[in-house]
Coordinates of C-alpha atoms and ligand atoms in Angstrom, one line a residue:
X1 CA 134.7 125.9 81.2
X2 CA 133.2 127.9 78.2
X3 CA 133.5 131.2 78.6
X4 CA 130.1 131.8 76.8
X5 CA 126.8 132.8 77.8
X6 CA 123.7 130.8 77.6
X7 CA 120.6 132.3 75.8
X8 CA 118.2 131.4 78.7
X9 CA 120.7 133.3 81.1
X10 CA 121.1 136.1 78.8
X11 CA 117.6 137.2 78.1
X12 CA 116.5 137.1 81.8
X13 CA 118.8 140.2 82.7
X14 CA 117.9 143.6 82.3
X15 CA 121.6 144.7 82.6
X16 CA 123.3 146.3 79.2
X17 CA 126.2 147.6 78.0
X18 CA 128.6 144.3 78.6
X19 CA 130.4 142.1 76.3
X20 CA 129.7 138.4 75.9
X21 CA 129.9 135.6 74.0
X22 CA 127.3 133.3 72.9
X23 CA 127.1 130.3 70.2
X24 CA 124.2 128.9 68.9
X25 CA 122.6 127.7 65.9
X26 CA 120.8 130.3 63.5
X27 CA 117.1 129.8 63.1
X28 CA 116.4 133.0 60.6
X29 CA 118.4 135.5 59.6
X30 CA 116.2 138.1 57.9
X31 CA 117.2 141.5 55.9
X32 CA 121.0 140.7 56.1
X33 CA 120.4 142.1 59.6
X34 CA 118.6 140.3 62.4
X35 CA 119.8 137.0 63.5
X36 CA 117.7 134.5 65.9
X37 CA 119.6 132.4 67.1
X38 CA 118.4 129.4 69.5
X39 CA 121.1 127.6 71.7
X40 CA 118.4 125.2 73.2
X41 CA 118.6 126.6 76.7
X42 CA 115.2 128.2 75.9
X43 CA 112.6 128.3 73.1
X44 CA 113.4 132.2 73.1
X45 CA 115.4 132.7 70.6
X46 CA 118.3 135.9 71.0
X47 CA 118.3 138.5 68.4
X48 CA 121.9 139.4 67.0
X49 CA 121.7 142.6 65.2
X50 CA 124.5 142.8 62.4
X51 CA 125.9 146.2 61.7
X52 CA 125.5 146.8 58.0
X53 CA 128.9 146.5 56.3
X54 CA 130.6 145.2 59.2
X55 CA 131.0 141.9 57.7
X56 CA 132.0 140.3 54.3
X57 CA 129.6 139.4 52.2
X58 CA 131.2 135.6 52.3
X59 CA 131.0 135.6 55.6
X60 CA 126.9 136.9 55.9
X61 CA 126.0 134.2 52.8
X62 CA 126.9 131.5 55.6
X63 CA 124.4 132.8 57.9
X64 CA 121.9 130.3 56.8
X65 CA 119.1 128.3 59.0
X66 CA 121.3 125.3 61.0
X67 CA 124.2 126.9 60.9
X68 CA 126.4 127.3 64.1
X69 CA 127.8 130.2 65.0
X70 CA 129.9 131.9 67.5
X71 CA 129.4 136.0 68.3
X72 CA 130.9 137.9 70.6
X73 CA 129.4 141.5 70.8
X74 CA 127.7 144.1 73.4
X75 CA 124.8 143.6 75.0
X76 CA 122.1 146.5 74.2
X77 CA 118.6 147.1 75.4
X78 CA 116.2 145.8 72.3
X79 CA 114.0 147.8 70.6
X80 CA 112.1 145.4 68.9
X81 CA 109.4 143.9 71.0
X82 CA 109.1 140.7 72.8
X83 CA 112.6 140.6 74.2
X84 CA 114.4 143.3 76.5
X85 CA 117.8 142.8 75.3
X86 CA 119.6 142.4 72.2
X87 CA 123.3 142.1 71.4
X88 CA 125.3 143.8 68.5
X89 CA 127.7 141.6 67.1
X90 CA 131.4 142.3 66.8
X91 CA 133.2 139.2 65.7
X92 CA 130.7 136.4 64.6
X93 CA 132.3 133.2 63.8
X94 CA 130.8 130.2 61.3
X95 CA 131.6 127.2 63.7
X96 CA 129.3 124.9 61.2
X97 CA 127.7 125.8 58.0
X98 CA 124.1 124.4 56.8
X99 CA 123.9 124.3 53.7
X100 CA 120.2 125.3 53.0
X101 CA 119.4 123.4 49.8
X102 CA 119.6 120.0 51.4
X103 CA 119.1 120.9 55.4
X104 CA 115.9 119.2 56.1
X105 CA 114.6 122.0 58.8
X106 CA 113.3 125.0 57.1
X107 CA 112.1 127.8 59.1
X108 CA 108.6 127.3 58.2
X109 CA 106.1 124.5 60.0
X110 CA 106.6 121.0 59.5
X111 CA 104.5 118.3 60.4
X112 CA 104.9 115.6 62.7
X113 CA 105.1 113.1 61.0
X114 CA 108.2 114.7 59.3
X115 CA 109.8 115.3 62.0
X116 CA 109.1 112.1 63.1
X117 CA 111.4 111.0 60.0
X118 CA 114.0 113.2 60.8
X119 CA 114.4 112.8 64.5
X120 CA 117.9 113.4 64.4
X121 CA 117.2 117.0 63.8
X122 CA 113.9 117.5 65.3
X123 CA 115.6 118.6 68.8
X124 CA 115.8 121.7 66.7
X125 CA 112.4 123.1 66.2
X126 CA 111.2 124.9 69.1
X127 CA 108.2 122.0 69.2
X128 CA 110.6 119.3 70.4
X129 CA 112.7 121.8 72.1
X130 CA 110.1 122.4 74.3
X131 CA 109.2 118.6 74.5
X132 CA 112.6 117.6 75.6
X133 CA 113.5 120.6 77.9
X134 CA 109.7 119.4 80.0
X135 CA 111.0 116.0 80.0
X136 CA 114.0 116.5 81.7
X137 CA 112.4 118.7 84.2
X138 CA 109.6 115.7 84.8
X139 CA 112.4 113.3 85.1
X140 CA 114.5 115.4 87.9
X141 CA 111.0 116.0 89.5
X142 CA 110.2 112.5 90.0
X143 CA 114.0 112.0 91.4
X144 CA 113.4 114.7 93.8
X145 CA 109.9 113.6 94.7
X146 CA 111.1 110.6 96.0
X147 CA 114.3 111.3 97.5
X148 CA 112.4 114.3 99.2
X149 CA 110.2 111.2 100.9
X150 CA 113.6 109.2 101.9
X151 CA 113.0 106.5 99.2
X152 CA 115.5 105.0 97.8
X153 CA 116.9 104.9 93.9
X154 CA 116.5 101.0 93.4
X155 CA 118.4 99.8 89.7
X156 CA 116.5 96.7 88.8
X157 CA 118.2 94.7 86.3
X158 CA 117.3 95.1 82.6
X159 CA 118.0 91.5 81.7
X160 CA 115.6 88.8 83.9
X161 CA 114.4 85.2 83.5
X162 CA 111.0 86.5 84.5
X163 CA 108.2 87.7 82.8
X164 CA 106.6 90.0 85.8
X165 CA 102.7 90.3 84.0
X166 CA 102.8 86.9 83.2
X167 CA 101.7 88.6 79.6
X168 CA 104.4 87.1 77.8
X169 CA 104.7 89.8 75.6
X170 CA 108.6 90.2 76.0
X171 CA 111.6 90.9 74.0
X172 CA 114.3 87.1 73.8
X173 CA 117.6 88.0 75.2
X174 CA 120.0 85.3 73.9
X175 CA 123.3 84.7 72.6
X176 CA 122.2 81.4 70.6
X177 CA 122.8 81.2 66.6
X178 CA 119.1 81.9 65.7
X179 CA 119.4 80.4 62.7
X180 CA 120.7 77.0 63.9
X181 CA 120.2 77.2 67.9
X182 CA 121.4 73.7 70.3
X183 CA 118.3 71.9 70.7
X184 CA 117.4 69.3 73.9
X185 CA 116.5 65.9 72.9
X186 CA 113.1 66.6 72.6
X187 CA 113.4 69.4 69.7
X188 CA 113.3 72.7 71.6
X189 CA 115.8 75.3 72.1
X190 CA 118.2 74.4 74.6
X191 CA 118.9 77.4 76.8
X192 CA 120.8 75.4 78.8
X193 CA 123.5 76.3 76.6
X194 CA 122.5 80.1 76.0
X195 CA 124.8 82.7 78.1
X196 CA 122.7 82.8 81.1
X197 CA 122.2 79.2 81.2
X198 CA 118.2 79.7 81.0
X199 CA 116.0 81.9 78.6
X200 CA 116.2 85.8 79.4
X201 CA 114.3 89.0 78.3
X202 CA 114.4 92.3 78.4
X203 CA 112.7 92.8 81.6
X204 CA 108.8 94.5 81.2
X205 CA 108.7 95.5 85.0
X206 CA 111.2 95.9 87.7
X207 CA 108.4 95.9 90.0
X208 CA 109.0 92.3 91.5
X209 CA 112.9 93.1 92.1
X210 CA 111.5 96.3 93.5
X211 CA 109.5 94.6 96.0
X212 CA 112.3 92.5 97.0
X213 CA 113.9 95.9 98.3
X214 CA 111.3 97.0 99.7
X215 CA 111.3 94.3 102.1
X216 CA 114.4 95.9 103.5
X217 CA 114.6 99.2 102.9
X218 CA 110.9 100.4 103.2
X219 CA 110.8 102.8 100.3
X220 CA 112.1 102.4 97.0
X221 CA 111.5 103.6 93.7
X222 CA 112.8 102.4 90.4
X223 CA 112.8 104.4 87.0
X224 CA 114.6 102.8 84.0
X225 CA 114.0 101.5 80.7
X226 CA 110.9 98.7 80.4
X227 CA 110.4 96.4 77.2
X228 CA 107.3 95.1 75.4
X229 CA 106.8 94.0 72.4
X230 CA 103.4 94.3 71.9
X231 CA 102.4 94.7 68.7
X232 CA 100.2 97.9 69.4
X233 CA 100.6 100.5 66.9
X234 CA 98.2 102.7 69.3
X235 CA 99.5 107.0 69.9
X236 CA 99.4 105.5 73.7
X237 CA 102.3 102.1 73.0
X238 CA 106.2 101.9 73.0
X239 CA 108.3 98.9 72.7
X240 CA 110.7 100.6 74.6
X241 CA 109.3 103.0 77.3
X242 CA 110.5 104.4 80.9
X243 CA 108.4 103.7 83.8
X244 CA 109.0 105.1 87.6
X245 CA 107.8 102.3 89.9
X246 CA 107.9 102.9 93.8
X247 CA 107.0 100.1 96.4
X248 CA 106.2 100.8 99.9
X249 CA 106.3 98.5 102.9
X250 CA 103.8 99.3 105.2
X251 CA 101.5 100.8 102.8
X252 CA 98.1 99.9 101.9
X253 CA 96.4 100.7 98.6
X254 CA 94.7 104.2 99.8
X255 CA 98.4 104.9 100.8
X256 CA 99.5 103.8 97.2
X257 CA 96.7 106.2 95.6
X258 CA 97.5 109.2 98.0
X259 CA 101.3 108.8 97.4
X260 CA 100.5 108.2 93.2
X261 CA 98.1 111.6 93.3
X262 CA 100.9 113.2 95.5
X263 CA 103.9 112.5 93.3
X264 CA 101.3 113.0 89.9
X265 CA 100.6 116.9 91.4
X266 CA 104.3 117.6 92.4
X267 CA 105.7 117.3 89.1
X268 CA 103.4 118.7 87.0
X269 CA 103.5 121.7 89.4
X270 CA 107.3 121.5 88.9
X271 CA 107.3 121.7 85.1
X272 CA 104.6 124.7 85.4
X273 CA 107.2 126.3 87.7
X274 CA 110.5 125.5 85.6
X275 CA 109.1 125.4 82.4
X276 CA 106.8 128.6 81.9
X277 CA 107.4 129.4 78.3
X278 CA 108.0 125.6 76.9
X279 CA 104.4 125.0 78.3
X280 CA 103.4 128.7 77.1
X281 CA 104.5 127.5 73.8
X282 CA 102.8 124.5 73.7
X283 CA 99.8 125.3 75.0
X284 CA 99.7 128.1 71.8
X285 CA 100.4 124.7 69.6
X286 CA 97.5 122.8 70.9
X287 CA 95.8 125.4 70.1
X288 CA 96.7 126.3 67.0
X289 CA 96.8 122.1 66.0
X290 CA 92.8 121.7 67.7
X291 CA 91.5 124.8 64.9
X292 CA 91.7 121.8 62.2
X293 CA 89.3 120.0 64.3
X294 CA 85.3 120.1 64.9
X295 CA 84.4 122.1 67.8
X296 CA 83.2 119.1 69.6
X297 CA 86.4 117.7 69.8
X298 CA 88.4 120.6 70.9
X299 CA 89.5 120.8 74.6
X300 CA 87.2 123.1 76.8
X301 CA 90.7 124.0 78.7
X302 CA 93.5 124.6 77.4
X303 CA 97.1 123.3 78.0
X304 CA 98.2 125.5 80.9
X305 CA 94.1 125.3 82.2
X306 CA 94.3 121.7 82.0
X307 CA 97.4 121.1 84.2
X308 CA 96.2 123.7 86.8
X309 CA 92.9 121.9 86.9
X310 CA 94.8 119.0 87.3
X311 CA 97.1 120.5 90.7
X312 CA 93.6 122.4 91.9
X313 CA 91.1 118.6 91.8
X314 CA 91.1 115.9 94.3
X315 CA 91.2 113.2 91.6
X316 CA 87.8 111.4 91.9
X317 CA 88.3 107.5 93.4
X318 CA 85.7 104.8 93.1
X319 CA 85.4 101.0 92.2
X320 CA 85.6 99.6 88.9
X321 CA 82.2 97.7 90.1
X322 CA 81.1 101.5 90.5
X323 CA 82.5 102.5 86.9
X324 CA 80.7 100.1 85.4
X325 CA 77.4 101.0 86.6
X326 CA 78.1 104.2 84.7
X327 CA 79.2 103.0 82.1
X328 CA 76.6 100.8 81.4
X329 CA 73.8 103.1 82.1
X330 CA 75.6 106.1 79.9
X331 CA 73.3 107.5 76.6
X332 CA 76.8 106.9 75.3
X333 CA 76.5 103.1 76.2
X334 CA 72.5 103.0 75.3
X335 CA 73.0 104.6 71.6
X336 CA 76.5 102.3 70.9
X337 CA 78.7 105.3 70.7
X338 CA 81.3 102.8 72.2
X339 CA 83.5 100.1 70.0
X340 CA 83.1 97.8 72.7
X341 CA 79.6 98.1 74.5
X342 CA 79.6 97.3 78.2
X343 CA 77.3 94.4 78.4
X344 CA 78.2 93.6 82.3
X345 CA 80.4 93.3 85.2
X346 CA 84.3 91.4 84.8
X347 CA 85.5 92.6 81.2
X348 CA 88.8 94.9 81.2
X349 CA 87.8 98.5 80.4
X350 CA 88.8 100.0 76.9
X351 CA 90.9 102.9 76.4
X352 CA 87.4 104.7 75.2
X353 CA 85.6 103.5 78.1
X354 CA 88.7 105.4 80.3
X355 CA 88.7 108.0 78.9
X356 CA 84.6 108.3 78.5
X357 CA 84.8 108.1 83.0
X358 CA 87.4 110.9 82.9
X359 CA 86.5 113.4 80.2
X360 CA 83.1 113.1 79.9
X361 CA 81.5 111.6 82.9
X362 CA 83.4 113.4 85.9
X363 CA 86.0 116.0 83.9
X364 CA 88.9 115.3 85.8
X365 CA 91.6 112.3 86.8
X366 CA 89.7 109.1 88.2
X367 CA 91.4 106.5 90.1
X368 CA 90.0 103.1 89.5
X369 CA 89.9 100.3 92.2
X370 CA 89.1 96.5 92.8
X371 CA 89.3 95.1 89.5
X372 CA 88.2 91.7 88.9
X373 CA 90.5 89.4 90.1
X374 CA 90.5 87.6 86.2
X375 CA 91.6 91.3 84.5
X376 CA 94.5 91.9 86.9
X377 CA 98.0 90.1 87.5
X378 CA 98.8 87.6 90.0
X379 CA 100.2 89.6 92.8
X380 CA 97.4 91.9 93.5
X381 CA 96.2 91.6 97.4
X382 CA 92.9 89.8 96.8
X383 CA 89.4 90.7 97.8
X384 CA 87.2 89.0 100.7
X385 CA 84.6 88.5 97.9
X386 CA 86.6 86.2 96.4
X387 CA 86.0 88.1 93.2
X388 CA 88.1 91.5 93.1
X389 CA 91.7 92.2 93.7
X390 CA 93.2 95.5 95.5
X391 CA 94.3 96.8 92.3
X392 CA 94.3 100.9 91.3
X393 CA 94.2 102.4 87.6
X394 CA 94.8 106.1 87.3
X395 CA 93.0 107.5 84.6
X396 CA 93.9 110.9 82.6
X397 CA 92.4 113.1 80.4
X398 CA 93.4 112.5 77.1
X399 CA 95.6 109.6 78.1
X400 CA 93.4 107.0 79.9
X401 CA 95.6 104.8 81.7
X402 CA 98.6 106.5 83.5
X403 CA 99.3 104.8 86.3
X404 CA 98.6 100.7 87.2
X405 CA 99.2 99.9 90.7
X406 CA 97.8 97.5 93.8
X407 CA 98.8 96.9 97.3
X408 CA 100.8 93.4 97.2
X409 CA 99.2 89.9 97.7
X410 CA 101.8 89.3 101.1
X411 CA 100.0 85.9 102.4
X412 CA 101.7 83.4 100.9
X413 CA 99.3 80.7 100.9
X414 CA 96.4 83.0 98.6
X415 CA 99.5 84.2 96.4
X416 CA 100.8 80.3 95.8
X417 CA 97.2 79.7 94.9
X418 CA 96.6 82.7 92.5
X419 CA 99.3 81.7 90.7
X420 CA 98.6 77.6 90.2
X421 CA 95.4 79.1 89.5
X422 CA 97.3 81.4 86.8
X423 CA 100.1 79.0 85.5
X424 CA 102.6 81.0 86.9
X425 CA 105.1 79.1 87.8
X426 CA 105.8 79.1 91.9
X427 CA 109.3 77.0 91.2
X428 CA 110.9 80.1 88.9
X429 CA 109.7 82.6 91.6
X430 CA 110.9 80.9 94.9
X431 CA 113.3 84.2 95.4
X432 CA 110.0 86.2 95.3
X433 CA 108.2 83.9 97.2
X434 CA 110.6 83.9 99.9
X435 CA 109.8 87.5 100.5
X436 CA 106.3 86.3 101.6
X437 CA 108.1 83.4 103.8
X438 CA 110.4 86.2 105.7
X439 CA 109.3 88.7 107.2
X440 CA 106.3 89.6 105.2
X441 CA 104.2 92.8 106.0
X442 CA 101.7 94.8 104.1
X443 CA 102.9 96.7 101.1
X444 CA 102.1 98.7 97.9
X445 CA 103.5 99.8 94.6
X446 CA 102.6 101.1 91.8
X447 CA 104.2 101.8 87.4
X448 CA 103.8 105.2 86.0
X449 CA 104.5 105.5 82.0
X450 CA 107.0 108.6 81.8
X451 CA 105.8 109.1 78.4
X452 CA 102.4 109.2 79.2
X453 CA 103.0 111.7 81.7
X454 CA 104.9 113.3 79.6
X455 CA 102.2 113.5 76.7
X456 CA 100.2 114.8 79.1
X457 CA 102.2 117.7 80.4
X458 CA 102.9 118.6 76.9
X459 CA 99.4 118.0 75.5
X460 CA 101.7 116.2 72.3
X461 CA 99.2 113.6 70.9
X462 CA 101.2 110.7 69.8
X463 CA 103.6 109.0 72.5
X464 CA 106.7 108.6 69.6
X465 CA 106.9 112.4 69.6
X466 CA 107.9 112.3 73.5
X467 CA 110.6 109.8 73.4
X468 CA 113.8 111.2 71.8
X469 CA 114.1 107.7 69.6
X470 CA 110.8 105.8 69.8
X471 CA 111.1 102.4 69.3
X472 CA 107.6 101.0 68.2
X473 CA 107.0 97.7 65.5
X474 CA 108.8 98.6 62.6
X475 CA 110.6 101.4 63.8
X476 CA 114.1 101.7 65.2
X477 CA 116.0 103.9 62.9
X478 CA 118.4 106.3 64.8
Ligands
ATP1 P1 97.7 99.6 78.8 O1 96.4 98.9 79.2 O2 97.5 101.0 78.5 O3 98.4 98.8 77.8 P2 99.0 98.2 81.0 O4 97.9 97.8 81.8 O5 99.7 97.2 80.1 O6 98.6 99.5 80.1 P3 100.8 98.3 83.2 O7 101.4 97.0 82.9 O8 100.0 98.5 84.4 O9 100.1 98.9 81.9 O10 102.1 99.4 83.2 C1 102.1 100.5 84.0 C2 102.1 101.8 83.2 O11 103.1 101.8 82.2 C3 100.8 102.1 82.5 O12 99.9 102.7 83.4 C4 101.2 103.0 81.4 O13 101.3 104.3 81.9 C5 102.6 102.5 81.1 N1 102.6 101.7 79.9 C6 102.2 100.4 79.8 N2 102.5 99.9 78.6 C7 103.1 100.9 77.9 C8 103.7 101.0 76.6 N3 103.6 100.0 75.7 N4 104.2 102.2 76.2 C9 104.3 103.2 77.0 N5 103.8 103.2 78.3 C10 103.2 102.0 78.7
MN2 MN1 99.4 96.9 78.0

């Protein structure tokens, strides 16, 4: 192991007068003096104070922004304010020079969007720092959310024959010449004759396997990779996104929305916890970014208001049948403020309509139940009106829809029926079927978007600055 010290380590003792050694990568080096220098432990940076004349001047030219560099020297209390300790360098070594006239990453601000350009190197402004230090404490959270509860990590495959929403919107997985691919008698592709023998996609839900092992083993939870290619350019769409997707046997869909507001709470709790000054800093961000807009569309709370709010509020539940009503009979609604006016009952709810209900309306998370059976996917538990299915939406400020769950269609003559009703073919499914044939039971589940919980925990705006390499139409560079 390194014998070095980590910056996060480092600047959370009070102890002086010891040696170390810490390497990093300069992110200022002002009056041929002061080093910060960032190692990504923390968005604190550690100041190095160089001793006048102690090194060359060859050596003090190649202290330049990027550059990585290794300094051993003494630790000593710092008089310059906003960290306790300091160290004075005794040996520094260039590991990596930068040369400044062609590094991308200046010490000043850059925006977004070129960043977004350069997101090989954006890991290196405390912004996406910050970002990707949250994400991986979201990430562990979720993991030790559900292993807290005795689920189990379920791996769903990445590669299926099925299409779980039935949405089509997937990604071809094939091995076929595209240009001149076998074709059956009858003119179409022959997958026959494709590597799997049928036609494959990246998979857009692992809930359906997921249910399958829930059947067994009560409790699972699956959180991978998920695939759509959906040509959305929206702040709120990825081609290629993470989702954490838990089914429960024995649950029911107020089970589902306890256990969704439960796990929702715990980890943002856990990156308020772990994560103090990323969020400190990115709440001052928010900030700073929401002074180039009108008042009226600032936040009333800020970042670190907006999460606590969030841990301190029973989120508010009702029926979509209930959401409506207020939607329709909102000034909003009666002086066309909406895109898409709500004319009446069974349409699917826009992301303004969502996010009217939660930031407008009631000010806080809203869970959403018994959709229309036509808006929602075949495997919802349905309704005794006939109409509605047992489906749940969370909605979040600034986000709209989080989390889309339902309790589980488990009769097997209503799902078989749903889905001739749907097109979906039973024949393709019969391993899914047969879970409703065996030994069925009442169960739940439900898909959170990482990103969007991450975008919400960060208050970032666009979900391609959450993602390390967003893939979205057009864009897969890196
Ligand atoms: P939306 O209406 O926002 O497109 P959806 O109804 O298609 O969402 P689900 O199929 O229920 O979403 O997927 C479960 C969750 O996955 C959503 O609640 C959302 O958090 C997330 N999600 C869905 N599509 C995307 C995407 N393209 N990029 C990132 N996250 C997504
Ligand atoms: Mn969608």
């Amino acid at each position: 192991m390194s014998q070095r010290t980590k910056i996060k380590a480092l600047l959370q003792t009070e102890d002086t007068g010891f040696e170390v050694t810490v390497k990093g990568w300069v992110r200022t080096f002002r009056n041929n003096q002061f080093i910060a220098l960032n190692d990504g432990s923390t968005n604190n940076n550690l100041q190095i104070v160089v001793a006048l004349d102690s090194f060359d001047d060859e050596t003090l030219k190649r202290i330049t922004t990027g550059a990585a560099i290794s300094v051993t020297g003494e630790v000593v209390p710092s008089l310059g304010k906003g960290q306790k300790v300091e160290v004075k360098a005794k040996t520094l070594e260039i590991l990596g020079d930068c040369d400044p006239t062609t590094y991308p990453i200046q010490p000043k601000k850059h925006s977004l969007e070129f960043l977004r350009d350069n997101a090989h190197l954006r890991f290196r402004t405390n912004t996406f720092g910050a970002v990707f230090r949250v994400r991986n404490s979201l990430s562990f959270a979720v993991h030790q959310f559900f292993q807290e509860r005795g689920f189990v990590y379920l791996h769903t495959p990445v590669i299926t024959a099925s299409d779980a929403e039935g949405a089509g919107e997937t990604f071809r997985v094939t091995t076929l010449d595209p240009i001149k691919p076998p074709l059956t008698e009858t003119g179409e592709v022959d997958f026959k004759q494709d590597f799997f023998g049928k036609a494959t996609n990246l998979t857009v839900s692992g809930q359906l396997e997921g249910e399958l092992g829930a059947m067994a083993l009560s409790d699972i939870y699956t959180f991978g990779p998920t695939f759509r290619a959906e040509n959305s350019n929206t702040t709120r769409h990825l081609a290629e996104f993470w989702m954490i997707e838990p089914e429960m046997a024995f649950y029911n869909l107020n089970d589902n929305m306890d256990l969704a507001e439960a796990l929702l709470k715990y980890v943002i709790a856990y990156a308020l916890k772990h994560n103090a000054d990323d969020i400190e800093f990115l709440k001052d961000r928010l900030l700073e970014e929401e002074k180039q807009k009108p008042q009226q569309d600032r936040s009333e709370l800020n970042l670190l208001e907006k999460l606590q709010f969030c841990l301190d509020n029973d989120f508010e539940r009702l029926t979509y049948t209930e959401a409506i009503d207020i939607l329709k009979e909102s000034n909003h609604n009666k002086k066309k403020k909406f895109q898409y006016l709500i004319e009446g009952w069974g349409t699917d709810l826009q992301s303004e309509h969502e996010r009217y209900l939660v930031e407008k309306h009631f000010k806080k998370p809203v869970i959403l139940t018994d959709y229309p059976k036509e808006i929602k996917a075949f495997y919802m538990r349905q309704n005794d009106d006939g109409k509605t299915v047992r489906a749940m939406d969370i909605l979040f400020p600034g986000i709209g829809e989080i989390v889309g769950g339902s309790q589980r269609e488990e009769r097997l003559d209503k799902l078989e029926q749903r889905m001739n009703e749907m097109g979906i073919p039973t024949e393709e499914l019969w391993w899914y079927l047969d879970t409703r044939r065996f030994g069925a039971c009442e169960h739940a589940g439900f898909g959170l978007g990482f990103e969007r919980l991450v975008l919400f925990v960060t208050g970032m705006g666009n979900i391609r600055d959450v993602i390390p390499f967003p893939r979205a139409p057009k864009t897969a560079e890196f």
